[in-house]
Amino acid sequence: MNYNLALSDEILLSIEKPERYIGNEVNSVIKDKSQVDIRFAMCFPDVYEIGMSHLGIQILYGMFNSFDDVWCERVYSPWTDMDKLLREKDIPLFALESQDPVRDFDFLGFTIQYEMCYTNILQVLDLSKIPLLSKDRTWDDPIVVGGGPCTYNPEPITDFFDFFYIGEGETRYREIFELYKKAKKEGYSRQEFLREVSHIPGMYVPSLYDVKYKEDGTILSMDPIYEDVPKTVYKEMCRDLSNEFYPTKPVVPYIKITQDRVVLEVMRGCIRGCRFCQAGQLYKPLREKDVEHLKKLAIESLKNTGYEEISLSSLSSSDYSKLPELLDFLIDECNDKKVNISLPSLRIDAFSLDVMSKVQDVKKSSLTFAPEAGTQRMRNVINKGLTEEDILRGSHEAFLGGWNKVKLYFMLGLPTETDEDILGIGDIANKVAVEYFETVPKEKRNGRTIDIVASTSFFVPKPFTPFQWAPMNTKEEFLEKANKTRKGIMSQLNQKHIKYNWHEADASMMEGILARGDRKLNEVILKAYQRGCIYDAWGEYFKFDVWMDIFKECGVDPFFYTTRERTEDEIFPWDILNCGVTKTFLLREWKNALEGKPSTNCRQSCLGCGATSYKVGVCMEDRNNA
């Protein structure tokens, strides 16, 4: 089916990367719009190259388009050059497949992966000529729905969304579509439709809840305004991943994107209870896919895309119980086809290094360790489950195997952190360098030497983690700690082999405000967008001073959301949602953290987090065999 491009050749030739806007990529789906009942625009509110790399959108795009009555298309945030052009020429934002205006669709769905994309959501709504506020929309506008990890605290952006889908998208969309068709047929008002949506498990309709505050700014209560609206919204979760839809014909872009490869999701969830990690809690319990099913998916996906690389996706690939069998199969398949295998999120041990030697080219890329903290005391606080001995043993094996580049990731500003923990970062980096010189004799170095890159990010406490109670460092404290880390590295014997990078403190502070924010931030975000803030996730466009001025104007204290320590009984903005892990468990883990006590992982023993209520995955494994 042919269609006209929304943009003239003249416009396309005047912008950077016109391929971002023309659609028609390999495996993109074109339908006859007169033959479908529902049109769904799926948006990733960031630039095309990042949005196209997101697995969640590929899954929902494929699943929705497998329904005869639905046509799902894609839309991304236009880059700044295109944003300017669309405004100047008054061209409404359009979806890639049909090139039709987004405003003509029934649904506009956003996947919200990162707090710093919030103003980009408003950019997409604005360029689509859809009212920014949910209360101003009519049936002439699409229903605006949000999903993804940031919706586990959607309070800072509630004014802009009609509803949020809490949890994994495969389970309830069919019900939503049927309800929508019924609402249209029977003449429901938009408000009646949204009230009915709130009866579907996992759906949070913020306009149906009333939030009251105490004098100190904390929340007094969050209650539904009607009796038939649920008091708590429970996350949706796939119970049998092997039988859920998975795309074997993902859309293949014309230009290079961040993740230019076939992505094979091997499992969801994680058994490791790192206390800073939100994903580890949100996706509990760990659920594995059947290995035979994965083999089929891998072969089909490679055949349908022509990619020359396949990557295993999960929070901790080493914990997939059938990993050796899957890898043996992939190595056989991929060697014949000259396809590379990429293995992110492996724990560095002898098994992993053996695997990496088999799958990587002779040119060894760098090895990545994430100790997260500079001392064992601090790693116990965050429950990292990794010792210095593990790191040095892994490094030793790697150096024997021919690697000579190591990346080390750490966090600064973790709860209970001391100067000793900060200086420990340089100490570990130096010990890895010493391990190299002791392991690889001079005559075997072939003129090469060891390269170590130590990177620190600043710790941001997240909802639904044991650290949701923790105070966050100020921007000044973060920079002071980065400076101490740098000095610590420079004082090491092998400092010339160690490079140090650190993250932007301004952006971390802003992320911290938005991560634990409440409904008072809606006004701040709206004003920031109106004052020109978009692409806040991109350092060169982030206007920290503008944000701070707006907080002042709105009478909102940004530090209320960051540096303040929470009391044990405080009602959090996200307490209306339930991710399957109880607040009692998270509080117990917070206390363990403050005492420096590590906890076991889910395969060693059950910690009683609450996720057994789903009766799937690792919770049901026979622990005697573990």
Short mmCIF file of C-alpha atoms in Angstrom, two decimals, residues 43-385:
data_model
loop_
_atom_site.label_atom_id
_atom_site.label_comp_id
_atom_site.label_asym_id
_atom_site.label_seq_id
_atom_site.Cartn_x
_atom_site.Cartn_y
_atom_site.Cartn_z
CA CYS A 43 5.59 6.47 21.36
CA PHE A 44 9.05 6.35 22.87
CA PRO A 45 9.60 9.97 24.01
CA ASP A 46 13.23 10.20 22.90
CA VAL A 47 15.09 10.32 19.61
CA TYR A 48 14.45 7.54 17.02
CA GLU A 49 17.79 5.74 17.53
CA ILE A 50 17.11 5.20 21.23
CA GLY A 51 13.40 4.44 20.86
CA MET A 52 14.01 1.89 18.09
CA SER A 53 16.35 0.01 20.42
CA HIS A 54 13.65 -0.61 22.99
CA LEU A 55 12.47 -4.21 23.22
CA GLY A 56 9.17 -3.44 25.00
CA ILE A 57 7.88 -1.39 22.06
CA GLN A 58 8.90 -4.10 19.57
CA ILE A 59 6.93 -6.66 21.63
CA LEU A 60 3.74 -4.56 21.87
CA TYR A 61 4.02 -3.36 18.26
CA GLY A 62 4.18 -6.97 17.03
CA MET A 63 1.44 -8.15 19.39
CA PHE A 64 -1.01 -5.33 18.56
CA ASN A 65 -0.44 -5.78 14.82
CA SER A 66 -1.18 -9.50 15.17
CA PHE A 67 -4.77 -8.44 16.00
CA ASP A 68 -6.88 -8.03 12.85
CA ASP A 69 -8.82 -5.08 14.25
CA VAL A 70 -5.81 -3.03 15.45
CA TRP A 71 -3.11 -1.14 13.57
CA CYS A 72 -0.21 -0.05 15.75
CA GLU A 73 2.24 2.53 14.42
CA ARG A 74 5.31 4.18 15.91
CA VAL A 75 6.19 7.75 16.83
CA TYR A 76 9.34 9.15 18.44
CA SER A 77 10.35 12.56 19.74
CA PRO A 78 11.43 14.67 16.77
CA TRP A 79 15.02 15.84 17.17
CA THR A 80 15.49 19.57 17.84
CA ASP A 81 15.94 20.50 14.15
CA MET A 82 12.69 18.75 13.20
CA ASP A 83 10.88 20.13 16.25
CA LYS A 84 11.68 23.66 15.05
CA LEU A 85 10.52 22.92 11.49
CA LEU A 86 7.21 21.33 12.54
CA ARG A 87 6.40 24.41 14.63
CA GLU A 88 7.47 26.92 11.96
CA LYS A 89 5.51 25.21 9.19
CA ASP A 90 2.60 24.18 11.44
CA ILE A 91 2.88 20.50 10.48
CA PRO A 92 1.24 18.18 13.05
CA LEU A 93 3.39 15.32 14.39
CA PHE A 94 2.71 12.10 12.49
CA ALA A 95 3.14 8.34 12.93
CA LEU A 96 5.80 6.66 10.80
CA GLU A 97 3.81 3.90 9.09
CA SER A 98 0.85 5.85 7.62
CA GLN A 99 2.37 9.34 8.02
CA ASP A 100 -1.06 10.35 9.42
CA PRO A 101 -1.30 12.93 12.24
CA VAL A 102 -1.06 11.34 15.70
CA ARG A 103 -4.15 13.29 16.75
CA ASP A 104 -6.28 11.13 14.40
CA PHE A 105 -5.48 7.95 16.36
CA ASP A 106 -7.63 6.26 19.01
CA PHE A 107 -4.76 5.74 21.46
CA LEU A 108 -1.39 7.35 22.05
CA GLY A 109 0.74 5.11 24.26
CA PHE A 110 4.01 6.23 25.85
CA THR A 111 6.61 3.88 27.25
CA ILE A 112 8.30 5.83 30.03
CA GLN A 113 11.74 4.45 30.79
CA TYR A 114 13.52 7.46 32.28
CA GLU A 115 12.35 10.40 34.37
CA MET A 116 14.38 12.89 32.35
CA CYS A 117 12.09 12.28 29.34
CA TYR A 118 9.03 13.84 31.01
CA THR A 119 9.20 17.12 29.08
CA ASN A 120 9.54 15.14 25.83
CA ILE A 121 6.11 13.62 26.54
CA LEU A 122 4.70 17.15 26.50
CA GLN A 123 6.65 17.89 23.31
CA VAL A 124 4.96 14.94 21.56
CA LEU A 125 1.47 15.93 22.81
CA ASP A 126 2.02 19.56 21.85
CA LEU A 127 3.37 18.85 18.36
CA SER A 128 0.45 16.43 17.86
CA LYS A 129 -1.97 19.25 18.78
CA ILE A 130 -3.41 17.15 21.61
CA PRO A 131 -4.34 19.13 24.77
CA LEU A 132 -1.52 18.70 27.30
CA LEU A 133 -3.90 18.17 30.21
CA SER A 134 -6.12 15.10 30.37
CA LYS A 135 -9.04 17.16 31.71
CA ASP A 136 -9.09 19.29 28.53
CA ARG A 137 -9.40 16.35 26.11
CA THR A 138 -12.53 15.16 24.32
CA TRP A 139 -13.36 12.11 22.18
CA ASP A 140 -11.74 14.06 19.30
CA ASP A 141 -8.38 13.35 20.98
CA PRO A 142 -6.63 10.01 21.47
CA ILE A 143 -6.74 8.26 24.84
CA VAL A 144 -3.26 8.90 26.30
CA VAL A 145 -1.84 5.93 28.20
CA GLY A 146 1.52 5.45 29.92
CA GLY A 147 3.46 2.28 30.68
CA GLY A 148 7.01 1.28 31.64
CA PRO A 149 9.10 1.45 34.83
CA CYS A 150 8.49 5.16 35.55
CA THR A 151 4.75 4.49 35.91
CA TYR A 152 5.50 2.82 39.23
CA ASN A 153 5.52 6.41 40.48
CA PRO A 154 3.48 8.30 37.89
CA GLU A 155 2.40 11.07 40.30
CA PRO A 156 4.59 13.87 38.84
CA ILE A 157 2.93 13.38 35.40
CA THR A 158 -0.65 12.41 36.33
CA ASP A 159 -2.22 15.55 34.80
CA PHE A 160 -1.00 14.63 31.31
CA PHE A 161 -2.26 11.03 31.14
CA ASP A 162 -5.71 9.52 30.91
CA PHE A 163 -4.53 6.30 32.53
CA PHE A 164 -1.44 4.25 33.31
CA TYR A 165 -0.94 0.55 32.64
CA ILE A 166 1.01 -0.79 35.62
CA GLY A 167 3.07 -3.87 34.79
CA GLU A 168 3.78 -6.03 31.76
CA GLY A 169 1.87 -5.02 28.64
CA GLU A 170 1.11 -8.45 27.20
CA THR A 171 -1.74 -9.29 29.56
CA ARG A 172 -4.60 -6.74 29.42
CA TYR A 173 -4.57 -4.70 26.23
CA ARG A 174 -7.09 -6.95 24.50
CA GLU A 175 -9.61 -6.16 27.26
CA ILE A 176 -8.89 -2.44 26.94
CA PHE A 177 -9.49 -2.55 23.18
CA GLU A 178 -12.78 -4.44 23.58
CA LEU A 179 -13.94 -1.93 26.20
CA TYR A 180 -12.99 0.96 23.88
CA LYS A 181 -15.02 -0.51 21.00
CA LYS A 182 -17.99 -0.98 23.34
CA ALA A 183 -17.67 2.58 24.67
CA LYS A 184 -17.68 4.01 21.15
CA LYS A 185 -20.60 1.85 20.07
CA GLU A 186 -22.74 2.57 23.14
CA GLY A 187 -21.90 6.26 23.35
CA TYR A 188 -20.02 6.38 26.70
CA SER A 189 -18.58 9.72 27.69
CA ARG A 190 -14.81 9.83 27.96
CA GLN A 191 -15.11 9.94 31.78
CA GLU A 192 -17.40 6.88 31.78
CA PHE A 193 -14.89 5.00 29.64
CA LEU A 194 -12.01 5.85 32.02
CA ARG A 195 -14.05 4.78 35.05
CA GLU A 196 -14.66 1.41 33.34
CA VAL A 197 -10.92 1.17 32.53
CA SER A 198 -10.17 1.45 36.27
CA HIS A 199 -12.02 -1.88 36.78
CA ILE A 200 -9.45 -3.70 34.59
CA PRO A 201 -6.61 -5.09 36.77
CA GLY A 202 -3.39 -3.07 36.56
CA MET A 203 -5.02 0.16 35.31
CA TYR A 204 -4.49 3.35 37.29
CA VAL A 205 -6.72 6.29 36.34
CA PRO A 206 -5.27 9.22 38.34
CA SER A 207 -8.28 11.53 37.83
CA LEU A 208 -10.35 9.07 39.91
CA TYR A 209 -8.22 9.58 43.05
CA ASP A 210 -8.08 12.44 45.52
CA VAL A 211 -4.76 13.26 47.23
CA LYS A 212 -4.68 15.21 50.49
CA TYR A 213 -1.50 16.61 52.05
CA LYS A 214 -0.38 17.30 55.63
CA GLU A 215 1.01 20.70 56.65
CA ASP A 216 4.59 19.40 56.35
CA GLY A 217 4.01 18.59 52.65
CA THR A 218 3.84 14.81 53.06
CA ILE A 219 0.75 12.87 51.98
CA LEU A 220 -2.18 12.52 54.38
CA SER A 221 -4.30 10.24 52.16
CA MET A 222 -4.86 8.99 48.60
CA ASP A 223 -8.39 7.75 48.08
CA PRO A 224 -10.58 6.81 45.14
CA ILE A 225 -13.44 9.28 44.59
CA TYR A 226 -15.92 6.49 43.74
CA GLU A 227 -16.58 3.26 45.64
CA ASP A 228 -16.18 1.05 42.55
CA VAL A 229 -12.62 2.31 41.87
CA PRO A 230 -9.90 0.11 43.46
CA LYS A 231 -8.05 1.41 46.52
CA THR A 232 -4.84 -0.31 45.36
CA VAL A 233 -3.72 -1.07 41.81
CA TYR A 234 -1.76 -4.33 41.49
CA LYS A 235 0.85 -4.78 38.77
CA GLU A 236 0.13 -7.01 35.80
CA MET A 237 2.58 -9.84 35.13
CA CYS A 238 3.08 -12.58 32.53
CA ARG A 239 2.97 -15.96 34.22
CA ASP A 240 4.19 -18.09 31.32
CA LEU A 241 6.69 -16.17 29.21
CA SER A 242 7.27 -19.02 26.76
CA ASN A 243 3.66 -18.79 25.60
CA GLU A 244 3.44 -14.99 25.41
CA PHE A 245 3.83 -13.12 22.13
CA TYR A 246 7.45 -12.38 21.17
CA PRO A 247 8.45 -10.60 17.95
CA THR A 248 10.53 -12.64 15.52
CA LYS A 249 10.10 -9.95 12.84
CA PRO A 250 11.24 -6.81 14.67
CA VAL A 251 11.39 -3.60 12.66
CA VAL A 252 14.88 -3.12 11.17
CA PRO A 253 15.90 0.54 10.77
CA TYR A 254 17.75 2.15 7.85
CA ILE A 255 20.21 3.92 10.13
CA LYS A 256 22.45 2.72 12.93
CA ILE A 257 20.63 2.65 16.27
CA THR A 258 21.86 2.13 19.82
CA GLN A 259 21.10 -1.62 19.87
CA ASP A 260 21.57 -2.73 16.27
CA ARG A 261 21.04 -6.46 16.75
CA VAL A 262 18.53 -9.24 17.41
CA VAL A 263 17.53 -9.17 21.08
CA LEU A 264 16.63 -12.48 22.67
CA GLU A 265 14.92 -12.03 26.04
CA VAL A 266 15.81 -15.15 28.07
CA MET A 267 13.95 -14.33 31.29
CA ARG A 268 12.38 -11.56 33.34
CA GLY A 269 13.12 -10.67 36.92
CA CYS A 270 16.22 -11.25 39.00
CA ILE A 271 17.18 -13.37 42.01
CA ARG A 272 19.77 -10.87 43.25
CA GLY A 273 18.35 -8.40 45.76
CA CYS A 274 20.59 -5.38 45.11
CA ARG A 275 19.01 -2.76 47.34
CA PHE A 276 19.51 0.17 44.96
CA CYS A 277 18.02 -1.64 41.95
CA GLN A 278 14.41 -0.85 41.07
CA ALA A 279 14.11 -3.34 38.18
CA GLY A 280 15.12 -6.19 40.51
CA GLN A 281 12.02 -5.50 42.63
CA LEU A 282 9.53 -4.46 39.92
CA TYR A 283 10.01 -7.58 37.80
CA LYS A 284 9.98 -10.14 40.60
CA PRO A 285 9.73 -13.08 40.60
CA LEU A 286 12.34 -14.32 38.15
CA ARG A 287 10.65 -16.21 35.30
CA GLU A 288 12.62 -18.14 32.69
CA LYS A 289 11.75 -18.93 29.09
CA ASP A 290 11.91 -22.49 27.82
CA VAL A 291 15.28 -23.14 26.13
CA GLU A 292 13.78 -24.95 23.11
CA HIS A 293 11.43 -22.01 22.56
CA LEU A 294 14.41 -19.60 22.70
CA LYS A 295 16.31 -21.63 20.08
CA LYS A 296 13.37 -21.30 17.67
CA LEU A 297 13.01 -17.55 18.35
CA ALA A 298 16.72 -17.00 17.71
CA ILE A 299 16.73 -18.77 14.34
CA GLU A 300 13.55 -17.05 13.12
CA SER A 301 14.68 -13.59 14.24
CA LEU A 302 18.07 -13.87 12.54
CA LYS A 303 16.41 -15.08 9.34
CA ASN A 304 13.82 -12.26 9.37
CA THR A 305 16.21 -9.39 10.05
CA GLY A 306 19.57 -10.12 8.46
CA TYR A 307 21.30 -8.89 11.64
CA GLU A 308 24.87 -10.01 12.24
CA GLU A 309 24.65 -9.98 16.02
CA ILE A 310 22.36 -11.49 18.63
CA SER A 311 22.24 -10.32 22.22
CA LEU A 312 20.81 -12.11 25.26
CA SER A 313 18.60 -9.80 27.28
CA SER A 314 17.86 -10.08 31.00
CA LEU A 315 18.84 -8.40 34.26
CA SER A 316 21.46 -11.08 35.00
CA SER A 317 22.06 -13.54 32.14
CA SER A 318 24.34 -15.75 34.27
CA ASP A 319 21.33 -16.73 36.37
CA TYR A 320 19.46 -18.27 33.42
CA SER A 321 19.54 -21.96 34.38
CA LYS A 322 19.86 -23.28 30.81
CA LEU A 323 22.54 -20.80 29.71
CA PRO A 324 25.22 -23.40 28.81
CA GLU A 325 22.79 -25.33 26.57
CA LEU A 326 21.48 -22.16 24.90
CA LEU A 327 24.99 -20.85 24.27
CA ASP A 328 26.26 -24.12 22.80
CA PHE A 329 23.33 -24.03 20.40
CA LEU A 330 23.87 -20.37 19.48
CA ILE A 331 27.62 -20.85 18.99
CA ASP A 332 26.95 -23.68 16.52
CA GLU A 333 24.25 -21.69 14.69
CA CYS A 334 26.06 -18.38 14.68
CA ASN A 335 29.50 -19.60 13.67
CA ASP A 336 28.02 -20.98 10.45
CA LYS A 337 26.23 -17.71 9.74
CA LYS A 338 29.12 -15.43 10.86
CA VAL A 339 26.87 -13.90 13.52
CA ASN A 340 28.33 -12.43 16.72
CA ILE A 341 26.86 -13.23 20.13
CA SER A 342 26.71 -10.45 22.69
CA LEU A 343 26.36 -11.32 26.38
CA PRO A 344 25.62 -8.31 28.56
CA SER A 345 24.97 -8.66 32.29
CA LEU A 346 27.16 -11.72 32.92
CA ARG A 347 28.77 -12.26 36.29
CA ILE A 348 32.48 -12.46 35.64
CA ASP A 349 33.58 -15.96 36.63
CA ALA A 350 35.48 -18.82 34.98
CA PHE A 351 32.35 -20.09 33.19
CA SER A 352 31.48 -16.66 31.75
CA LEU A 353 35.04 -16.03 30.61
CA ASP A 354 35.17 -19.43 28.96
CA VAL A 355 31.95 -18.58 27.12
CA MET A 356 33.22 -15.15 26.13
CA SER A 357 36.40 -16.65 24.73
CA LYS A 358 34.24 -18.87 22.53
CA VAL A 359 31.91 -16.15 21.31
CA GLN A 360 34.12 -13.10 20.94
CA ASP A 361 36.35 -12.32 18.01
CA VAL A 362 40.09 -12.57 18.45
CA LYS A 363 40.02 -8.82 19.17
CA LYS A 364 38.93 -8.95 22.81
CA SER A 365 36.60 -6.13 23.77
CA SER A 366 36.69 -4.76 27.29
CA LEU A 367 35.39 -6.67 30.28
CA THR A 368 32.87 -4.98 32.55
CA PHE A 369 32.61 -5.41 36.31
CA ALA A 370 30.07 -3.51 38.41
CA PRO A 371 31.40 -3.62 41.99
CA GLU A 372 29.16 -0.53 42.63
CA ALA A 373 31.11 0.33 45.80
CA GLY A 374 34.74 0.65 46.84
CA THR A 375 34.70 -1.44 50.04
CA GLN A 376 33.21 -4.73 51.17
CA ARG A 377 31.34 -2.95 53.96
CA MET A 378 29.57 -0.78 51.38
CA ARG A 379 28.86 -3.76 49.08
CA ASN A 380 27.17 -5.47 52.05
CA VAL A 381 25.06 -2.33 52.64
CA ILE A 382 23.78 -2.45 49.05
CA ASN A 383 23.64 -6.29 49.03
CA LYS A 384 25.78 -6.55 45.91
CA GLY A 385 26.89 -10.13 46.54
#
